[in-house]
Amino acid sequence: RQGINAEYGVSAEAKLHLMSGVNMNSGLQPAPTTFKGDEAFAERVNLDVAYNIVVNCRITKSAEEIEVMEYATWVSSNAHVEVMRHAKNCKYEYELESRFLHEIYSKGGCRRVAYTSICACGPNAAVLHYGHAGAPNERPLYPEDIALLDMGAEYHGYASDVTCSFPLSGKFSEDQKFVYNTVLDAQRAAYALMLPGTPWTEVRAAAEKVIVKALLEVGVLHNGTLEEIIAANVGRVFFPHGLGHLIGLDTHDVGGFPPTRPPPYDISKTPVSSLLVEGMVLTNEPGLYFPAVMLDEALADPARGQFINSDAVAKYRTFGGVRIEDCVVITASGPVNITTCPRTVEEVEAVMAGGQWPPAVDTAPELKRKWSKLAPLGHGMIANEAVKVAESTGCTSNATCPCGAACGCGENCTCGK
């Protein structure tokens, strides 16, 4: 030990810092590094510092990291569009996955995906991480199904994470449109709050409130106020996950978790329990699902079951679910959505009918999409000036105006309310 100290000029009091910590997303704790001769340093090993330093370094991203992630997400967005267009030619879920893999590699040079692709159609869409080896995207496709496709490319070690939901028929039914627009409204509500200094828990609560309110309005939930139903955790039956997670070198990147997991629910699935910070890259991914097992458990629980209308929810039991997921950069002036997929009902249906994408005009500026393209010779990402962004009208949802008229995105009701 004395020889090592003398050779490298190391103080006898210096510590050997090794990585050791719990991954709050998986609950796993990797073993600290070992090496030949490490016993000579046993008294100087410190396991308390290095992990936290590295984790904190990964909570925010540099401009260079963000550019790589923007490229990976741009490639993923383009691939999702092609899958939408190709879906009518597919017979099984795995064909949707195959098309995505072809697109990201042949057109984007992304050899790997960031995670196992989820191609959940029909009732499978209620299973959050469907698509693994036990359920390998093998269900036949039916025109009446909603497809929930969660697939993201990886480029130079950096992940993207994008989810699109769309009707395999190419046209939303009324029930599909209700569920889809509810999720999109929840995402809009989240975007309106995604500013530095905002607690992420508040953002998720706002998204859940939109979902519960919509279910109340159509009678799936009843016998209570919005506040009572949320307090009883009934919203967790239909929106049973966090609003998003940090993303970077891992799809669910490290950092941002509380040291403990506060009740009443497992908040460890959310990326930050304190505040959003400029330079974070995270996902905005609300969802509305109808998982049979969770519905049955909730209906059997008097505390929650009293608020669920079993007759009204029955028609949704085989629906599956809808999730919409974007990758978002937190900046000083607000969120920048680097995902450029079709999102409104009109956009999705137009693309599935063969329409142009990217669009000539972005009619949903509240979704904060950043329209980019690859620079000449692949030298980074530059603005796609071919897409004109419509001026925001202050409309943040497809909700009904107080006067009873549907305001819609991109246009205001003339009543002035």
Tab-separated table of N, CA and C in Angstrom, residues 75 100-112:
chain	number	residue	atom	x	y	z
A	75	VAL	N	-35.970	9.483	-35.584
A	75	VAL	CA	-35.995	8.217	-36.314
A	75	VAL	C	-37.170	7.364	-35.857
A	100	PHE	N	-41.222	-1.725	-37.787
A	100	PHE	CA	-40.517	-0.689	-37.044
A	100	PHE	C	-39.014	-0.941	-37.051
A	101	LEU	N	-38.606	-2.179	-36.810
A	101	LEU	CA	-37.184	-2.519	-36.804
A	101	LEU	C	-36.547	-2.239	-38.161
A	102	HIS	N	-37.258	-2.576	-39.214
A	102	HIS	CA	-36.745	-2.308	-40.561
A	102	HIS	C	-36.561	-0.813	-40.789
A	103	GLU	N	-37.539	-0.018	-40.369
A	103	GLU	CA	-37.497	1.422	-40.627
A	103	GLU	C	-36.347	2.100	-39.878
A	104	ILE	N	-36.170	1.764	-38.594
A	104	ILE	CA	-35.142	2.478	-37.821
A	104	ILE	C	-33.740	2.110	-38.282
A	105	TYR	N	-33.575	0.907	-38.800
A	105	TYR	CA	-32.239	0.485	-39.238
A	105	TYR	C	-31.976	0.933	-40.673
A	106	SER	N	-32.917	0.680	-41.562
A	106	SER	CA	-32.668	0.968	-42.979
A	106	SER	C	-32.657	2.463	-43.274
A	107	LYS	N	-33.409	3.241	-42.505
A	107	LYS	CA	-33.505	4.669	-42.786
A	107	LYS	C	-32.847	5.548	-41.727
A	108	GLY	N	-32.556	4.961	-40.555
A	108	GLY	CA	-31.975	5.762	-39.487
A	108	GLY	C	-30.656	5.261	-38.954
A	109	GLY	N	-30.212	4.080	-39.412
A	109	GLY	CA	-28.939	3.542	-38.937
A	109	GLY	C	-28.964	3.118	-37.486
A	110	CYS	N	-30.150	2.911	-36.940
A	110	CYS	CA	-30.277	2.473	-35.541
A	110	CYS	C	-30.391	0.951	-35.523
A	111	ARG	N	-29.315	0.311	-35.118
A	111	ARG	CA	-29.279	-1.146	-35.172
A	111	ARG	C	-30.075	-1.788	-34.053
A	112	ARG	N	-30.220	-1.071	-32.953
A	112	ARG	CA	-30.881	-1.641	-31.777
A	112	ARG	C	-32.077	-0.796	-31.361
